[in-house]
Short mmCIF file of C-alpha atoms and ligand atoms in Angstrom, two decimals:
data_model
loop_
_atom_site.label_atom_id
_atom_site.label_comp_id
_atom_site.label_asym_id
_atom_site.label_seq_id
_atom_site.Cartn_x
_atom_site.Cartn_y
_atom_site.Cartn_z
CA UNK A 1 0.00 0.00 -0.01
CA UNK A 2 2.98 2.28 0.63
CA UNK A 3 6.03 2.53 -1.53
CA UNK A 4 7.73 5.93 -1.12
CA UNK A 5 9.09 5.81 -4.68
CA UNK A 6 5.61 5.49 -6.18
CA UNK A 7 3.55 7.46 -3.61
CA UNK A 8 2.45 11.04 -4.30
CA UNK A 9 3.54 13.85 -1.92
CA UNK A 10 2.06 13.24 1.55
CA UNK A 11 -0.13 16.36 1.37
CA UNK A 12 -2.16 14.80 -1.45
CA UNK A 13 -3.79 11.82 0.34
CA UNK A 14 -3.66 13.47 3.79
CA UNK A 15 -5.00 16.80 2.50
CA UNK A 16 -7.98 15.12 0.82
CA UNK A 17 -8.61 12.94 3.90
CA UNK A 18 -8.61 16.04 6.15
CA UNK A 19 -10.91 17.90 3.75
CA UNK A 20 -13.20 14.84 3.81
CA UNK A 21 -13.30 14.61 7.60
CA UNK A 22 -14.14 18.36 7.73
CA UNK A 23 -16.99 17.57 5.29
CA UNK A 24 -18.22 14.82 7.59
CA UNK A 25 -18.38 17.22 10.55
CA UNK A 26 -20.18 19.88 8.49
CA UNK A 27 -22.65 17.18 7.42
CA UNK A 28 -23.44 16.16 11.01
CA UNK A 29 -23.93 19.81 12.01
CA UNK A 30 -26.16 20.40 8.96
CA UNK A 31 -28.25 17.32 9.74
CA UNK A 32 -28.79 18.51 13.31
CA UNK A 33 -29.56 22.06 12.27
CA UNK A 34 -32.06 21.09 9.53
CA UNK A 35 -33.24 17.75 10.96
CA UNK A 36 -37.00 18.11 10.43
CA UNK A 37 -36.65 19.42 6.85
CA UNK A 38 -33.79 17.15 5.68
CA UNK A 39 -35.62 13.99 6.64
CA UNK A 40 -38.87 15.08 4.99
CA UNK A 41 -39.91 14.23 1.36
CA UNK A 42 -36.56 14.25 -0.49
CA UNK A 43 -37.48 15.42 -3.99
CA UNK A 44 -36.44 19.09 -4.69
CA UNK A 45 -35.71 19.50 -1.04
CA UNK A 46 -32.86 22.04 -0.74
CA UNK A 47 -31.61 20.88 2.65
CA UNK A 48 -31.69 17.18 1.60
CA UNK A 49 -29.86 17.96 -1.67
CA UNK A 50 -27.22 19.94 0.24
CA UNK A 51 -26.81 17.12 2.76
CA UNK A 52 -26.62 14.40 0.08
CA UNK A 53 -23.81 16.24 -1.75
CA UNK A 54 -22.00 17.26 1.45
CA UNK A 55 -21.79 13.55 2.12
CA UNK A 56 -21.15 12.22 -1.40
CA UNK A 57 -18.80 14.95 -2.67
CA UNK A 58 -17.64 16.86 0.44
CA UNK A 59 -16.81 13.76 2.46
CA UNK A 60 -16.70 10.44 0.66
CA UNK A 61 -15.46 11.36 -2.84
CA UNK A 62 -12.84 13.74 -1.34
CA UNK A 63 -11.31 10.93 0.74
CA UNK A 64 -11.55 8.47 -2.17
CA UNK A 65 -9.75 10.87 -4.55
CA UNK A 66 -6.78 11.03 -2.12
CA UNK A 67 -6.87 7.24 -1.68
CA UNK A 68 -6.88 6.65 -5.47
CA UNK A 69 -3.79 8.86 -5.87
CA UNK A 70 -2.06 6.86 -3.13
CA UNK A 71 -3.14 3.33 -3.96
CA UNK A 72 -3.22 3.19 -7.76
CA UNK A 73 0.53 3.63 -8.60
CA UNK A 74 1.71 1.62 -5.59
CA UNK A 75 -0.64 -1.34 -6.07
CA UNK A 76 -0.42 -1.47 -9.88
CA UNK A 77 3.28 -0.56 -10.12
CA UNK A 78 2.61 2.54 -12.19
CA UNK A 79 4.02 6.06 -12.43
CA UNK A 80 3.20 8.22 -9.38
CA UNK A 81 0.80 11.09 -9.89
CA UNK A 82 2.42 14.56 -10.09
CA UNK A 83 1.82 16.22 -6.68
CA UNK A 84 1.21 19.72 -8.10
CA UNK A 85 -1.37 18.58 -10.64
CA UNK A 86 -3.09 16.51 -8.00
CA UNK A 87 -3.10 19.55 -5.69
CA UNK A 88 -4.62 21.74 -8.44
CA UNK A 89 -7.23 19.07 -9.14
CA UNK A 90 -8.06 18.74 -5.43
CA UNK A 91 -8.44 22.49 -4.90
CA UNK A 92 -10.71 22.96 -7.97
CA UNK A 93 -12.69 19.91 -6.91
CA UNK A 94 -13.26 21.18 -3.37
CA UNK A 95 -14.22 24.68 -4.62
CA UNK A 96 -16.66 23.14 -7.12
CA UNK A 97 -18.16 20.60 -4.69
CA UNK A 98 -18.74 23.15 -1.91
CA UNK A 99 -20.16 25.73 -4.36
CA UNK A 100 -22.58 23.08 -5.52
CA UNK A 101 -23.56 22.32 -1.93
CA UNK A 102 -24.03 26.01 -1.21
CA UNK A 103 -26.12 26.33 -4.39
CA UNK A 104 -28.39 23.51 -3.25
CA UNK A 105 -28.66 24.91 0.28
CA UNK A 106 -29.55 28.40 -0.88
CA UNK A 107 -31.55 27.22 -3.97
CA UNK A 108 -29.30 29.31 -6.19
CA UNK A 109 -29.23 28.11 -9.85
CA UNK A 110 -25.94 29.92 -10.81
CA UNK A 111 -24.05 28.40 -7.82
CA UNK A 112 -25.45 24.97 -8.64
CA UNK A 113 -24.45 25.04 -12.32
CA UNK A 114 -21.08 26.78 -11.78
CA UNK A 115 -20.14 24.49 -8.82
CA UNK A 116 -21.30 21.42 -10.71
CA UNK A 117 -19.28 22.40 -13.81
CA UNK A 118 -16.09 22.98 -11.75
CA UNK A 119 -16.61 19.70 -9.90
CA UNK A 120 -17.12 17.78 -13.13
CA UNK A 121 -14.04 19.37 -14.87
CA UNK A 122 -11.91 18.54 -11.85
CA UNK A 123 -13.17 14.96 -11.84
CA UNK A 124 -12.27 14.62 -15.54
CA UNK A 125 -8.73 15.81 -14.63
CA UNK A 126 -8.71 13.29 -11.75
CA UNK A 127 -9.66 10.50 -14.15
CA UNK A 128 -6.91 11.59 -16.61
CA UNK A 129 -4.26 11.67 -13.86
CA UNK A 130 -5.25 8.26 -12.43
CA UNK A 131 -5.71 6.94 -15.98
CA UNK A 132 -2.12 7.90 -16.90
CA UNK A 133 -0.83 6.14 -13.81
CA UNK A 134 -2.90 3.06 -14.72
CA UNK A 135 -1.65 3.11 -18.32
CA UNK A 136 1.93 2.93 -17.10
CA UNK A 137 1.06 0.07 -14.72
CA UNK A 138 2.88 -3.21 -15.04
CA UNK A 139 0.64 -5.17 -12.66
CA UNK A 140 -3.12 -5.13 -13.24
CA UNK A 141 -4.63 -6.36 -10.01
CA UNK A 142 -8.30 -7.21 -9.45
CA UNK A 143 -8.69 -4.15 -7.27
CA UNK A 144 -7.16 -1.97 -10.01
CA UNK A 145 -9.80 -3.21 -12.51
CA UNK A 146 -12.60 -2.46 -10.02
CA UNK A 147 -11.15 1.02 -9.47
CA UNK A 148 -10.99 1.71 -13.22
CA UNK A 149 -14.67 0.71 -13.63
CA UNK A 150 -15.63 2.65 -10.45
CA UNK A 151 -13.95 5.74 -11.91
CA UNK A 152 -16.01 5.47 -15.12
CA UNK A 153 -19.16 5.27 -13.00
CA UNK A 154 -18.08 8.37 -11.05
CA UNK A 155 -17.77 10.26 -14.36
CA UNK A 156 -21.19 9.00 -15.48
CA UNK A 157 -22.69 10.15 -12.14
CA UNK A 158 -21.14 13.62 -12.37
CA UNK A 159 -21.90 14.16 -16.09
CA UNK A 160 -25.54 13.14 -15.65
CA UNK A 161 -25.66 15.15 -12.39
CA UNK A 162 -24.60 18.24 -14.28
CA UNK A 163 -27.36 17.68 -16.84
CA UNK A 164 -29.84 17.46 -13.93
CA UNK A 165 -28.34 20.62 -12.45
CA UNK A 166 -28.97 22.55 -15.69
CA UNK A 167 -32.42 21.00 -15.80
CA UNK A 168 -33.17 22.34 -12.30
CA UNK A 169 -32.33 25.80 -13.68
CA UNK A 170 -33.82 25.65 -17.19
CA UNK A 171 -36.38 22.84 -16.87
CA UNK A 172 -35.90 20.97 -20.19
CA UNK A 173 -36.78 17.44 -18.93
CA UNK A 174 -40.58 17.32 -19.55
CA UNK A 175 -42.10 15.55 -16.54
CA UNK A 176 -40.63 17.04 -13.36
CA UNK A 177 -42.08 14.26 -11.17
CA UNK A 178 -40.47 11.51 -13.21
CA UNK A 179 -38.07 9.63 -10.88
CA UNK A 180 -36.09 7.82 -13.61
CA UNK A 181 -33.48 10.60 -14.33
CA UNK A 182 -32.77 11.03 -10.59
CA UNK A 183 -32.82 7.23 -10.10
CA UNK A 184 -30.18 6.85 -12.83
CA UNK A 185 -27.89 9.42 -11.15
CA UNK A 186 -28.26 7.88 -7.70
CA UNK A 187 -27.93 4.27 -8.95
CA UNK A 188 -24.52 4.78 -10.60
CA UNK A 189 -23.33 7.02 -7.78
CA UNK A 190 -24.27 4.63 -4.98
CA UNK A 191 -23.75 1.32 -6.77
CA UNK A 192 -21.12 2.04 -9.40
CA UNK A 193 -18.89 4.53 -7.63
CA UNK A 194 -19.23 3.73 -3.94
CA UNK A 195 -20.20 0.08 -3.67
CA UNK A 196 -18.25 -1.32 -6.62
CA UNK A 197 -15.09 0.61 -5.66
CA UNK A 198 -15.35 -0.44 -1.99
CA UNK A 199 -15.81 -4.10 -3.02
CA UNK A 200 -12.72 -3.90 -5.26
CA UNK A 201 -10.46 -2.26 -2.68
CA UNK A 202 -11.65 -4.77 -0.05
CA UNK A 203 -10.61 -7.67 -2.29
CA UNK A 204 -7.08 -6.24 -1.94
CA UNK A 205 -7.12 -5.04 1.66
CA UNK A 206 -9.24 -7.59 3.59
CA UNK A 207 -6.84 -10.54 2.97
CA UNK A 208 -3.94 -8.20 3.94
CA UNK A 209 -5.54 -6.84 7.12
CA UNK A 210 -6.97 -10.19 8.29
CA UNK A 211 -4.01 -12.29 7.09
CA UNK A 212 -6.21 -14.51 4.96
CA UNK A 213 -5.05 -16.98 2.30
CA UNK A 214 -8.21 -16.78 0.32
CA UNK A 215 -7.81 -14.86 -2.94
CA UNK A 216 -9.73 -16.12 -5.90
CA UNK A 217 -9.33 -13.74 -8.85
CA UNK A 218 -11.90 -15.63 -10.91
CA UNK A 219 -14.83 -15.00 -8.59
CA UNK A 220 -13.68 -11.38 -8.02
CA UNK A 221 -13.80 -10.87 -11.81
CA UNK A 222 -17.26 -12.44 -11.85
CA UNK A 223 -18.40 -9.95 -9.19
CA UNK A 224 -17.00 -7.11 -11.31
CA UNK A 225 -18.57 -8.37 -14.53
CA UNK A 226 -22.03 -8.87 -12.99
CA UNK A 227 -22.01 -5.59 -11.09
CA UNK A 228 -20.56 -3.55 -13.96
CA UNK A 229 -22.94 -4.98 -16.57
CA UNK A 230 -25.99 -4.89 -14.28
CA UNK A 231 -25.51 -1.30 -13.06
CA UNK A 232 -24.43 -0.04 -16.50
CA UNK A 233 -27.48 -1.48 -18.26
CA UNK A 234 -29.85 -0.33 -15.49
CA UNK A 235 -28.44 3.20 -15.89
CA UNK A 236 -29.05 3.14 -19.65
CA UNK A 237 -32.52 1.62 -19.18
CA UNK A 238 -33.49 4.41 -16.76
CA UNK A 239 -32.06 7.16 -19.01
CA UNK A 240 -33.86 5.84 -22.11
CA UNK A 241 -37.06 4.96 -20.26
CA UNK A 242 -36.88 1.36 -21.47
CA UNK A 243 -39.47 -1.16 -20.31
CA UNK A 244 -39.25 -1.51 -16.45
CA UNK A 245 -38.53 -5.21 -17.00
CA UNK A 246 -35.13 -4.25 -18.52
CA UNK A 247 -34.21 -2.23 -15.42
CA UNK A 248 -35.43 -5.02 -13.15
CA UNK A 249 -33.43 -7.66 -15.12
CA UNK A 250 -30.30 -5.51 -14.97
CA UNK A 251 -30.70 -5.08 -11.23
CA UNK A 252 -31.00 -8.86 -10.83
CA UNK A 253 -27.59 -9.17 -12.55
CA UNK A 254 -26.14 -6.59 -10.15
CA UNK A 255 -27.71 -8.43 -7.20
CA UNK A 256 -26.04 -11.61 -8.37
CA UNK A 257 -22.72 -9.73 -8.30
CA UNK A 258 -23.39 -8.67 -4.72
CA UNK A 259 -24.16 -12.30 -3.88
CA UNK A 260 -20.82 -13.49 -5.29
CA UNK A 261 -19.02 -10.75 -3.36
CA UNK A 262 -20.79 -11.69 -0.09
CA UNK A 263 -19.68 -15.31 -0.53
CA UNK A 264 -16.07 -14.23 -1.24
CA UNK A 265 -15.94 -11.81 1.71
CA UNK A 266 -17.30 -14.54 4.04
CA UNK A 267 -14.64 -17.01 2.73
CA UNK A 268 -11.84 -14.42 3.20
CA UNK A 269 -12.92 -13.96 6.79
CA UNK A 270 -13.39 -17.66 7.54
CA UNK A 271 -9.89 -18.44 6.32
CA UNK A 272 -8.13 -15.62 8.20
CA UNK A 273 -5.15 -16.34 10.40
CA UNK A 274 -5.52 -13.28 12.59
CA UNK A 275 -8.47 -14.36 14.73
CA UNK A 276 -8.95 -11.06 16.58
CA UNK A 277 -10.42 -8.33 14.42
CA UNK A 278 -8.60 -4.99 14.67
CA UNK A 279 -10.49 -1.69 14.67
CA UNK A 280 -10.32 -1.30 10.89
CA UNK A 281 -11.76 -4.74 10.25
CA UNK A 282 -14.44 -4.22 12.89
CA UNK A 283 -15.51 -1.00 11.09
CA UNK A 284 -15.40 -2.84 7.74
CA UNK A 285 -17.62 -5.70 8.90
CA UNK A 286 -20.06 -3.33 10.57
CA UNK A 287 -20.20 -1.41 7.26
CA UNK A 288 -21.07 -4.60 5.35
CA UNK A 289 -23.78 -5.36 7.91
CA UNK A 290 -25.32 -1.95 7.28
CA UNK A 291 -25.13 -2.52 3.52
CA UNK A 292 -27.15 -5.71 4.03
CA UNK A 293 -29.87 -3.68 5.80
CA UNK A 294 -29.78 -0.76 3.33
CA UNK A 295 -30.15 -2.70 0.07
CA UNK A 296 -33.64 -4.18 0.65
CA UNK A 297 -34.92 -0.75 1.72
CA UNK A 298 -33.50 0.93 -1.39
CA UNK A 299 -34.87 -1.80 -3.66
CA UNK A 300 -38.37 -1.38 -2.12
CA UNK A 301 -38.21 2.44 -2.28
CA UNK A 302 -39.74 2.81 -5.79
CA UNK A 303 -42.90 1.14 -4.33
CA UNK A 304 -42.84 3.13 -1.12
CA UNK A 305 -40.85 6.37 -1.46
CA UNK A 306 -40.52 6.93 2.30
CA UNK A 307 -38.18 3.92 2.57
CA UNK A 308 -35.59 5.78 0.49
CA UNK A 309 -34.75 7.95 3.55
CA UNK A 310 -33.73 5.13 6.01
CA UNK A 311 -32.27 3.26 3.01
CA UNK A 312 -30.05 6.19 1.98
CA UNK A 313 -29.06 6.76 5.60
CA UNK A 314 -27.98 3.16 6.12
CA UNK A 315 -26.25 3.04 2.74
CA UNK A 316 -24.35 6.31 2.95
CA UNK A 317 -23.67 6.85 6.65
CA UNK A 318 -23.95 3.17 7.61
CA UNK A 319 -22.07 1.47 4.76
CA UNK A 320 -19.93 4.04 2.91
CA UNK A 321 -18.87 6.25 5.84
CA UNK A 322 -18.27 3.35 8.25
CA UNK A 323 -16.08 1.60 5.68
CA UNK A 324 -14.12 4.80 4.93
CA UNK A 325 -13.55 5.58 8.61
CA UNK A 326 -12.27 2.05 9.19
CA UNK A 327 -9.84 2.28 6.24
CA UNK A 328 -8.61 5.69 7.36
CA UNK A 329 -7.76 4.30 10.83
CA UNK A 330 -5.30 2.06 9.03
CA UNK A 331 -4.11 4.23 6.15
CA UNK A 332 -3.41 7.60 7.84
CA UNK A 333 -1.12 6.22 10.64
CA UNK A 334 0.64 4.06 8.04
CA UNK A 335 1.28 7.02 5.67
CA UNK A 336 2.46 9.28 8.48
CA UNK A 337 4.69 6.58 9.99
CA UNK A 338 6.43 6.25 6.57
CA UNK A 339 6.76 10.02 6.42
CA UNK A 340 8.47 9.97 9.86
CA UNK A 341 10.72 7.17 8.67
CA UNK A 342 11.77 9.20 5.62
CA UNK A 343 12.34 12.43 7.53
CA UNK A 344 13.93 11.20 10.80
CA UNK A 345 17.33 12.70 11.71
CA UNK A 346 19.29 9.45 11.69
CA UNK A 347 18.71 5.76 11.03
CA UNK A 348 19.02 5.02 14.76
CA UNK A 349 16.21 7.34 15.77
CA UNK A 350 13.31 5.21 17.04
CA UNK A 351 9.74 5.62 15.81
CA UNK A 352 6.44 4.97 17.67
CA UNK A 353 4.47 1.84 16.75
CA UNK A 354 1.31 2.45 14.72
CA UNK A 355 -0.80 1.82 17.85
CA UNK A 356 1.20 4.37 19.84
CA UNK A 357 0.33 7.16 17.40
CA UNK A 358 -3.22 7.63 18.71
CA UNK A 359 -5.36 6.80 21.70
CA UNK A 360 -6.88 3.38 21.05
CA UNK A 361 -9.37 4.02 23.85
CA UNK A 362 -10.74 7.17 22.17
CA UNK A 363 -10.82 5.35 18.86
CA UNK A 364 -12.82 2.46 20.35
CA UNK A 365 -15.22 4.89 22.04
CA UNK A 366 -15.62 6.53 18.65
CA UNK A 367 -16.51 3.19 17.03
CA UNK A 368 -19.29 2.47 19.56
CA UNK A 369 -20.62 6.00 19.44
CA UNK A 370 -20.69 5.95 15.63
CA UNK A 371 -22.35 2.55 15.38
CA UNK A 372 -24.96 3.38 18.03
CA UNK A 373 -25.77 6.63 16.20
CA UNK A 374 -26.22 4.90 12.85
CA UNK A 375 -28.43 2.16 14.33
CA UNK A 376 -30.61 4.49 16.37
CA UNK A 377 -31.15 7.05 13.62
CA UNK A 378 -31.76 4.21 11.14
CA UNK A 379 -34.45 2.71 13.38
CA UNK A 380 -36.10 6.10 13.98
CA UNK A 381 -36.16 6.83 10.26
CA UNK A 382 -37.52 3.36 9.47
CA UNK A 383 -40.30 3.81 12.05
CA UNK A 384 -41.02 7.18 10.42
CA UNK A 385 -41.21 5.60 6.93
CA UNK A 386 -43.64 2.96 8.25
CA UNK A 387 -45.71 5.80 9.81
CA UNK A 388 -45.21 4.52 13.35
CA UNK A 389 -44.03 7.95 14.51
CA UNK A 390 -42.75 11.24 13.13
CA UNK A 391 -39.00 10.67 13.01
CA UNK A 392 -38.01 14.11 11.72
CA UNK A 393 -37.73 15.71 15.17
CA UNK A 394 -36.86 12.52 17.06
CA UNK A 395 -33.59 12.05 15.19
CA UNK A 396 -32.28 15.13 17.06
CA UNK A 397 -31.69 12.71 19.95
CA UNK A 398 -29.56 10.21 17.97
CA UNK A 399 -27.71 12.50 15.55
CA UNK A 400 -25.37 13.96 18.26
CA UNK A 401 -23.87 10.47 18.63
CA UNK A 402 -22.54 10.61 15.06
CA UNK A 403 -21.39 14.21 15.52
CA UNK A 404 -19.47 13.19 18.66
CA UNK A 405 -17.94 10.20 16.87
CA UNK A 406 -16.89 12.37 13.90
CA UNK A 407 -15.18 14.80 16.29
CA UNK A 408 -13.45 11.94 18.08
CA UNK A 409 -12.30 10.65 14.74
CA UNK A 410 -10.99 14.06 13.68
CA UNK A 411 -9.14 14.25 17.03
CA UNK A 412 -7.54 10.85 16.35
CA UNK A 413 -6.30 11.96 12.91
CA UNK A 414 -4.87 15.18 14.33
CA UNK A 415 -3.17 13.17 17.08
CA UNK A 416 -1.59 10.88 14.48
CA UNK A 417 -0.31 13.88 12.54
CA UNK A 418 1.43 15.19 15.67
CA UNK A 419 3.39 11.98 16.26
CA UNK A 420 7.18 12.41 16.50
CA UNK A 421 10.21 10.11 16.62
CA UNK A 422 10.68 8.77 20.16
CA UNK A 423 14.11 10.24 20.93
C1 HEM B 501 -20.61 17.02 -10.37
C2 HEM B 501 -21.21 16.24 -9.57
C3 HEM B 501 -22.69 16.20 -9.29
C4 HEM B 501 -23.70 17.04 -9.70
C5 HEM B 501 -23.59 18.27 -10.56
C6 HEM B 501 -24.94 16.55 -9.09
C7 HEM B 501 -26.19 17.10 -9.26
C8 HEM B 501 -27.38 16.63 -8.74
C9 HEM B 501 -28.65 17.22 -8.95
C10 HEM B 501 -28.95 18.42 -9.83
C11 HEM B 501 -29.57 16.51 -8.23
C12 HEM B 501 -31.08 16.77 -8.17
C13 HEM B 501 -31.74 16.07 -9.31
C14 HEM B 501 -33.24 16.18 -9.32
O1 HEM B 501 -33.90 16.12 -8.27
O2 HEM B 501 -33.78 16.30 -10.43
C15 HEM B 501 -28.86 15.49 -7.55
C16 HEM B 501 -29.41 14.56 -6.66
C17 HEM B 501 -28.69 13.66 -6.00
N1 HEM B 501 -27.35 13.34 -6.17
FE1 HEM B 501 -25.97 14.39 -7.26
N2 HEM B 501 -24.64 15.45 -8.38
C18 HEM B 501 -23.30 15.19 -8.46
C19 HEM B 501 -22.60 14.15 -7.91
C20 HEM B 501 -23.18 13.20 -7.12
C21 HEM B 501 -22.50 12.05 -6.58
C22 HEM B 501 -21.03 11.66 -6.86
C23 HEM B 501 -23.39 11.35 -5.86
C24 HEM B 501 -23.25 10.04 -5.14
C25 HEM B 501 -22.65 9.08 -5.32
C26 HEM B 501 -24.65 12.06 -5.91
C27 HEM B 501 -25.80 11.68 -5.22
C28 HEM B 501 -27.02 12.32 -5.31
C29 HEM B 501 -28.19 11.97 -4.56
C30 HEM B 501 -28.28 10.90 -3.45
C31 HEM B 501 -29.24 12.79 -4.97
C32 HEM B 501 -30.67 12.79 -4.44
C33 HEM B 501 -30.71 13.76 -3.27
C34 HEM B 501 -32.17 14.19 -2.94
O3 HEM B 501 -33.07 14.08 -3.76
O4 HEM B 501 -32.33 14.69 -1.81
N3 HEM B 501 -24.50 13.18 -6.67
N4 HEM B 501 -27.51 15.58 -7.87
#
């Protein structure tokens, strides 16, 4: 995962991770501030749109951009990405993403279209930079193939998102209550960018973190083929308004891909040599559990729209964020430890162990706080969707748990970045 000769400058992955963690804190504050409105009907809801993109672009995609710059050249033995270009890309991306969020929040058409355009252009540059590194690669791993396909889905999400942004302003898509165009955007964003990429990276990292022998490239490729083909054809079917049977059939293909992945992930874990799960793996398994709860709700949401709210909560905050936090607990100390190794005064100067770089107790408290917050808010939102109670105000009780956990997490990262050689 780390090879100094192939890694970008440290400020690239760490800078994007810090920007992402700041985005996560802003999101929690926004959710608390606008709780009743955000969790209401989601269509054309300014607060919900702002929150969705604070999460997807401000937090998750920011961290993933930094991780792609770090992982791609090292894992695939390719040329490292030029730090300055990556910095330029990251700055334009963050300006674009946050302008888009502000545009949604304030219902301002010019901010939405300008922010969306800047975000899309920066994502195209991101794809070019990562693509160049991939072209020079001498080792095409399974995870690398997933990441290349995930990247294409990110571009599809952003390009179609920008069309929807211009449509919000100029209204050229005829039926404004048609859910297919929005469904296409969300499907490739959630499934193609987040889920497919996470699956691919986990094929590489889970066996490493859990010391597992199990690595079957054939079934991993089957997962990729089924998911890629299923999500891609469902996207086209929704865009072209093909018969609903075509969308349903495509989603069955994608579901088969998820099934193959679930079997592989279970086998990797069964055959692990490290019996005790470390914090990263605990986060990762919790994330997969939340994915298992989110998917049925999202699949049923076209029949009952209210289910989209707990479904999106469990998918984004439960699955995507939990997985990213777990990976960051591993990656950030590792990166900074290598930086200390490179910059220490002499070869005899001792360095702290990875575990000594942050308070494990605070990190564990953060895990429980985060998981409790996701579960409690998820249950409240589900009850709301089933009309058992009005969840919009009630979630004010559970949301502070996730805010507290995000702050604990930010504190851990800052603690890591202050680590020094021991003597
Ligand atoms: C340049 C990037 C992007 C732009 C310009 C953009 C634009 C938009 C627009 C205009 C809508 C509202 C569509 C409508 O209701 O007709 C929307 C909704 C949505 N987008 Fe994006 N988007 C972008 C990236 C993403 C990404 C990467 C994701 C996630 C993976 C995402 C997830 C969502 C979600 C979940 C909604 C529904 C939110 C709600 O209805 O409350 N977007 N996006």
